[in-house]
C-alpha cells in the first residue's frame, strides 16, 4: 500500500507528472516509427527476414532495435550507431589532447564533444545503412518484395531515410533526457528490448504447453526473477570507503579528530563500468565469424571452425571467449572511467582524508588498490550473468529469444535503466517531502 501511495504522490507533483507524460509520448513515437517499413519494400513479404533474425547475433541486434531491424523499418539502425560513436569518442579522449582539453572545459566542452559525437554518428550510419540494405536479400527478403527494384534510386532514398531515422531517434533520446525523466538514449534501448519480451515469452510458453510442461514454465519464471535480483545486486553493490572531513576552528586551524569532523563515505561501485564491457566484447565477437568467412579462410578447416563456433551465441567457445573479453574490458573500462587521481585531489582540496592514509598520492594508490580488488569479483559476476543465457539454453532447452532475457546485455540494460529512472523519480519525491519509491530513501511526512 505504501508503494501505491508513492505512485499517487508522483502524480501530485506537476513538474514530475509533465516530465513522465513527455517521456511516455516520445517513447510512443519511437515505437510507432519502428513499425514503419522502408518505402519500396512490401511489408507482407518480410517473414523471411523475421525468421533470420529470430536468434543468434542478429536476434540480439534485433532486440536492441525493438524489432525494427526485422521490420526493415525506418528505425532499423536503431540508436546503436550513436552508442558506437559515443564509445569511440570516449576512447579517443584518452589519446587525443584536444578531446582531453574539451573534457576539462565543463559545459562548453561537453557541448562540443556532443556535436563531434553527432557527426560521427552520421558517418557510422552512412557505412551501416548500405550494408544493411545489401544484406536484406541474403537475410530472406525475396526480390519480389522490392517494389521499385534495388537500383540506385532505392539505395539512395533508403540510405537517407535510415540515416534520418537514426538521427531522429537520437533527437528523441536527447529530448527525453532534457524534458522528460531518465536517460533518454538508455530508455529507447530498454523500451526496444522490452517490446520483444512478450512475444519471446509467449512463443516459449506455447512450446512448453504443447508438451504439458506447465511447471517448467513456472520454474523458468522463478529462475528469471532470481537472475533479475542478482543483476540488481550487481548494479547497486558498492564498497564504502570511510572519509573524515576536518572542521575549521576559530583560530584558523583544522581539527582532525573523529569527534570534530564529519564522517562520510566514498562509494566505489562493484561494477563501475556498467554494461559497457559486454557491449565492447559483443562488438569484438562479430570479428571471428567474419574472419572465418573471409576469402582467405572460407575454404579451410580453421575458417569453417571459426564460422561454426562463433556464429552460435550459445556455443561453448563463443561464451568462453566472450566471458574472458568481458573480464579484460571491465578492467580496461574501469581504469579509464574511475579517475582515482582526481578523486584523491578533490578529497584533499575539500579538507577530507581517509583515516590512516595520507592525502595525495597515497590516497590515490589506496583507492586504486581497492578498485583493483573489487573489480575482479565484479568482472567475474558480470561475465557469469552475460553467459548465463547459454546455460539456460543447454540445460533447460529454452527458446533462443526468451533465453536472451536470462542475462547478458538485455537484462542488465533493463535493470540498470529501471533503477536509474526510479532514483530520479525518488529524488523528486524526497525533495517535495514525500516518501520515495525506493526503500533507501528517507521517509518524510507528506505535506499538503
Short mmCIF file of N, CA, C and O in Angstrom, two decimals, residues 280-346:
data_model
loop_
_atom_site.label_atom_id
_atom_site.label_comp_id
_atom_site.label_asym_id
_atom_site.label_seq_id
_atom_site.Cartn_x
_atom_site.Cartn_y
_atom_site.Cartn_z
N UNK A 280 31.37 -3.81 -25.56
CA UNK A 280 32.67 -3.91 -26.22
C UNK A 280 32.94 -5.35 -26.67
O UNK A 280 33.31 -5.59 -27.82
N UNK A 281 32.75 -6.29 -25.75
CA UNK A 281 33.03 -7.70 -26.05
C UNK A 281 32.12 -8.22 -27.16
O UNK A 281 32.56 -8.97 -28.04
N UNK A 282 30.86 -7.79 -27.14
CA UNK A 282 29.91 -8.24 -28.16
C UNK A 282 30.34 -7.75 -29.55
O UNK A 282 30.20 -8.46 -30.55
N UNK A 283 30.84 -6.51 -29.59
CA UNK A 283 31.31 -5.97 -30.87
C UNK A 283 32.50 -6.77 -31.39
O UNK A 283 32.60 -7.04 -32.60
N UNK A 284 33.41 -7.18 -30.49
CA UNK A 284 34.57 -7.97 -30.90
C UNK A 284 34.16 -9.36 -31.36
O UNK A 284 34.77 -9.94 -32.26
N UNK A 285 33.09 -9.91 -30.76
CA UNK A 285 32.68 -11.28 -31.07
C UNK A 285 32.11 -11.42 -32.48
O UNK A 285 31.92 -12.54 -32.95
N UNK A 286 31.84 -10.30 -33.15
CA UNK A 286 31.43 -10.37 -34.55
C UNK A 286 32.63 -10.71 -35.45
O UNK A 286 32.45 -11.22 -36.56
N UNK A 287 33.83 -10.39 -34.98
CA UNK A 287 35.02 -10.48 -35.83
C UNK A 287 35.40 -11.91 -36.21
O UNK A 287 35.67 -12.18 -37.39
N UNK A 288 35.48 -12.88 -35.26
CA UNK A 288 35.93 -14.22 -35.65
C UNK A 288 35.10 -14.87 -36.76
O UNK A 288 35.67 -15.48 -37.68
N UNK A 289 33.77 -14.72 -36.71
CA UNK A 289 32.95 -15.33 -37.76
C UNK A 289 33.17 -14.62 -39.10
O UNK A 289 33.14 -15.27 -40.15
N UNK A 290 33.41 -13.31 -39.06
CA UNK A 290 33.70 -12.59 -40.30
C UNK A 290 35.04 -13.02 -40.89
O UNK A 290 35.18 -13.18 -42.10
N UNK A 291 36.04 -13.21 -40.01
CA UNK A 291 37.35 -13.68 -40.48
C UNK A 291 37.24 -15.08 -41.04
O UNK A 291 37.81 -15.41 -42.09
N UNK A 292 36.47 -15.94 -40.35
CA UNK A 292 36.30 -17.30 -40.83
C UNK A 292 35.60 -17.38 -42.17
O UNK A 292 35.84 -18.29 -42.95
N UNK A 293 34.72 -16.40 -42.44
CA UNK A 293 34.00 -16.38 -43.71
C UNK A 293 34.69 -15.58 -44.80
O UNK A 293 34.15 -15.42 -45.90
N UNK A 294 35.89 -15.05 -44.51
CA UNK A 294 36.62 -14.27 -45.50
C UNK A 294 37.14 -15.16 -46.62
O UNK A 294 37.21 -16.39 -46.49
N UNK A 295 37.54 -14.54 -47.70
CA UNK A 295 38.00 -15.30 -48.87
C UNK A 295 39.29 -16.08 -48.57
O UNK A 295 39.58 -17.08 -49.22
N UNK A 296 40.07 -15.64 -47.58
CA UNK A 296 41.34 -16.31 -47.26
C UNK A 296 41.12 -17.62 -46.50
O UNK A 296 41.85 -18.59 -46.67
N UNK A 297 40.12 -17.64 -45.62
CA UNK A 297 39.93 -18.80 -44.74
C UNK A 297 38.65 -19.57 -45.01
O UNK A 297 38.41 -20.60 -44.36
N UNK A 298 37.82 -19.07 -45.91
CA UNK A 298 36.49 -19.65 -46.10
C UNK A 298 36.53 -21.13 -46.43
O UNK A 298 35.72 -21.92 -45.93
N UNK A 299 37.48 -21.57 -47.24
CA UNK A 299 37.53 -22.96 -47.68
C UNK A 299 38.41 -23.83 -46.78
O UNK A 299 38.57 -25.02 -47.04
N UNK A 300 39.01 -23.24 -45.74
CA UNK A 300 39.90 -24.00 -44.87
C UNK A 300 39.14 -24.58 -43.68
O UNK A 300 38.03 -24.16 -43.36
N UNK A 301 39.80 -25.53 -43.01
CA UNK A 301 39.20 -26.14 -41.82
C UNK A 301 39.08 -25.14 -40.68
O UNK A 301 38.07 -25.11 -39.96
N UNK A 302 40.10 -24.30 -40.54
CA UNK A 302 40.10 -23.28 -39.49
C UNK A 302 38.97 -22.29 -39.71
O UNK A 302 38.24 -21.92 -38.78
N UNK A 303 38.80 -21.86 -40.96
CA UNK A 303 37.74 -20.91 -41.29
C UNK A 303 36.36 -21.47 -41.01
O UNK A 303 35.50 -20.79 -40.44
N UNK A 304 36.16 -22.75 -41.40
CA UNK A 304 34.86 -23.39 -41.15
C UNK A 304 34.61 -23.52 -39.65
O UNK A 304 33.47 -23.31 -39.19
N UNK A 305 35.66 -23.85 -38.88
CA UNK A 305 35.51 -23.99 -37.43
C UNK A 305 35.16 -22.64 -36.79
O UNK A 305 34.27 -22.57 -35.93
N UNK A 306 35.82 -21.57 -37.23
CA UNK A 306 35.56 -20.24 -36.68
C UNK A 306 34.13 -19.80 -37.00
O UNK A 306 33.43 -19.24 -36.15
N UNK A 307 33.70 -20.06 -38.23
CA UNK A 307 32.33 -19.69 -38.61
C UNK A 307 31.30 -20.46 -37.78
O UNK A 307 30.30 -19.89 -37.32
N UNK A 308 31.54 -21.74 -37.58
CA UNK A 308 30.59 -22.58 -36.85
C UNK A 308 30.54 -22.21 -35.37
O UNK A 308 29.45 -22.02 -34.79
N UNK A 309 31.71 -22.10 -34.74
CA UNK A 309 31.77 -21.88 -33.31
C UNK A 309 31.36 -20.47 -32.89
O UNK A 309 30.71 -20.30 -31.85
N UNK A 310 31.73 -19.47 -33.69
CA UNK A 310 31.50 -18.08 -33.28
C UNK A 310 30.26 -17.46 -33.91
O UNK A 310 30.02 -16.26 -33.75
N UNK A 311 29.48 -18.24 -34.61
CA UNK A 311 28.18 -17.77 -35.10
C UNK A 311 27.06 -18.20 -34.15
O UNK A 311 25.95 -17.69 -34.23
N UNK A 312 27.36 -19.14 -33.27
CA UNK A 312 26.38 -19.64 -32.30
C UNK A 312 26.62 -18.94 -30.96
O UNK A 312 27.58 -19.26 -30.25
N UNK A 313 25.75 -17.99 -30.60
CA UNK A 313 25.95 -17.22 -29.37
C UNK A 313 25.72 -18.07 -28.11
O UNK A 313 26.01 -17.60 -27.01
N UNK A 314 25.23 -19.29 -28.29
CA UNK A 314 25.03 -20.19 -27.16
C UNK A 314 26.05 -21.32 -27.15
O UNK A 314 25.96 -22.24 -26.34
N UNK A 315 27.04 -21.23 -28.07
CA UNK A 315 28.06 -22.28 -28.16
C UNK A 315 29.12 -22.14 -27.07
O UNK A 315 29.27 -21.11 -26.43
N UNK A 316 29.91 -23.23 -26.89
CA UNK A 316 30.91 -23.28 -25.81
C UNK A 316 32.02 -22.27 -26.03
O UNK A 316 32.30 -21.43 -25.16
N UNK A 317 32.69 -22.33 -27.18
CA UNK A 317 33.85 -21.47 -27.39
C UNK A 317 33.45 -20.01 -27.50
O UNK A 317 34.20 -19.11 -27.06
N UNK A 318 32.30 -19.74 -28.05
CA UNK A 318 31.83 -18.35 -28.12
C UNK A 318 31.73 -17.77 -26.72
O UNK A 318 32.22 -16.66 -26.45
N UNK A 319 31.13 -18.50 -25.79
CA UNK A 319 30.91 -17.98 -24.45
C UNK A 319 32.18 -17.95 -23.61
O UNK A 319 32.32 -17.07 -22.75
N UNK A 320 33.12 -18.88 -23.85
CA UNK A 320 34.39 -18.83 -23.14
C UNK A 320 35.16 -17.57 -23.52
O UNK A 320 35.64 -16.82 -22.66
N UNK A 321 35.28 -17.32 -24.81
CA UNK A 321 35.99 -16.12 -25.27
C UNK A 321 35.23 -14.87 -24.86
O UNK A 321 35.83 -13.86 -24.45
N UNK A 322 33.91 -14.92 -24.95
CA UNK A 322 33.07 -13.78 -24.57
C UNK A 322 33.28 -13.41 -23.10
O UNK A 322 33.47 -12.23 -22.75
N UNK A 323 33.30 -14.42 -22.22
CA UNK A 323 33.50 -14.17 -20.78
C UNK A 323 34.87 -13.59 -20.50
O UNK A 323 35.01 -12.64 -19.70
N UNK A 324 35.91 -14.12 -21.15
CA UNK A 324 37.27 -13.60 -20.94
C UNK A 324 37.39 -12.16 -21.41
O UNK A 324 38.03 -11.32 -20.75
N UNK A 325 36.77 -11.84 -22.55
CA UNK A 325 36.81 -10.47 -23.06
C UNK A 325 36.09 -9.51 -22.11
O UNK A 325 36.54 -8.38 -21.90
N UNK A 326 34.99 -9.97 -21.51
CA UNK A 326 34.25 -9.12 -20.57
C UNK A 326 35.11 -8.79 -19.36
O UNK A 326 35.16 -7.63 -18.91
N UNK A 327 35.83 -9.78 -18.84
CA UNK A 327 36.71 -9.55 -17.68
C UNK A 327 37.81 -8.55 -18.03
O UNK A 327 38.09 -7.61 -17.28
N UNK A 328 38.43 -8.73 -19.22
CA UNK A 328 39.50 -7.82 -19.65
C UNK A 328 38.96 -6.41 -19.85
O UNK A 328 39.55 -5.43 -19.36
N UNK A 329 37.83 -6.28 -20.55
CA UNK A 329 37.28 -4.96 -20.82
C UNK A 329 36.75 -4.28 -19.55
O UNK A 329 36.72 -3.06 -19.47
N UNK A 330 36.32 -5.07 -18.56
CA UNK A 330 35.88 -4.48 -17.29
C UNK A 330 37.03 -3.76 -16.61
O UNK A 330 36.89 -2.63 -16.13
N UNK A 331 38.20 -4.41 -16.58
CA UNK A 331 39.39 -3.76 -16.01
C UNK A 331 39.77 -2.53 -16.82
O UNK A 331 40.08 -1.47 -16.26
N UNK A 332 39.74 -2.66 -18.15
CA UNK A 332 40.13 -1.55 -19.02
C UNK A 332 39.20 -0.36 -18.86
O UNK A 332 39.65 0.78 -18.65
N UNK A 333 37.89 -0.61 -18.91
CA UNK A 333 36.93 0.49 -18.87
C UNK A 333 36.88 1.12 -17.48
O UNK A 333 36.72 2.34 -17.34
N UNK A 334 37.04 0.30 -16.43
CA UNK A 334 37.07 0.85 -15.08
C UNK A 334 38.28 1.76 -14.89
O UNK A 334 38.19 2.82 -14.25
N UNK A 335 39.41 1.37 -15.48
CA UNK A 335 40.64 2.16 -15.35
C UNK A 335 40.51 3.54 -15.98
O UNK A 335 41.07 4.52 -15.48
N UNK A 336 39.73 3.64 -17.09
CA UNK A 336 39.63 4.93 -17.77
C UNK A 336 38.43 5.76 -17.32
O UNK A 336 38.36 6.95 -17.62
N UNK A 337 37.51 5.16 -16.58
CA UNK A 337 36.31 5.90 -16.16
C UNK A 337 36.29 6.22 -14.67
O UNK A 337 35.47 7.02 -14.24
N UNK A 338 37.16 5.58 -13.89
CA UNK A 338 37.22 5.87 -12.45
C UNK A 338 38.55 6.58 -12.17
O UNK A 338 39.58 5.93 -11.96
N UNK A 339 38.55 7.92 -12.19
CA UNK A 339 39.81 8.69 -12.02
C UNK A 339 40.21 8.78 -10.56
O UNK A 339 39.87 9.73 -9.86
N UNK A 340 40.95 7.78 -10.07
CA UNK A 340 41.34 7.78 -8.66
C UNK A 340 42.24 8.97 -8.32
O UNK A 340 42.19 9.48 -7.19
N UNK A 341 43.07 9.41 -9.28
CA UNK A 341 43.92 10.59 -9.03
C UNK A 341 43.08 11.83 -8.78
O UNK A 341 43.34 12.60 -7.85
N UNK A 342 42.05 12.01 -9.61
CA UNK A 342 41.18 13.18 -9.46
C UNK A 342 40.38 13.10 -8.16
O UNK A 342 40.17 14.11 -7.47
N UNK A 343 39.93 11.88 -7.82
CA UNK A 343 39.18 11.70 -6.58
C UNK A 343 40.04 12.07 -5.37
O UNK A 343 39.58 12.74 -4.43
N UNK A 344 41.32 11.67 -5.41
CA UNK A 344 42.22 11.99 -4.31
C UNK A 344 42.48 13.49 -4.23
O UNK A 344 42.51 14.07 -3.13
N UNK A 345 42.67 14.14 -5.39
CA UNK A 345 42.90 15.59 -5.40
C UNK A 345 41.69 16.35 -4.89
O UNK A 345 41.83 17.32 -4.12
N UNK A 346 40.50 15.95 -5.34
CA UNK A 346 39.27 16.63 -4.89
C UNK A 346 39.08 16.45 -3.38
O UNK A 346 38.65 17.38 -2.69
#
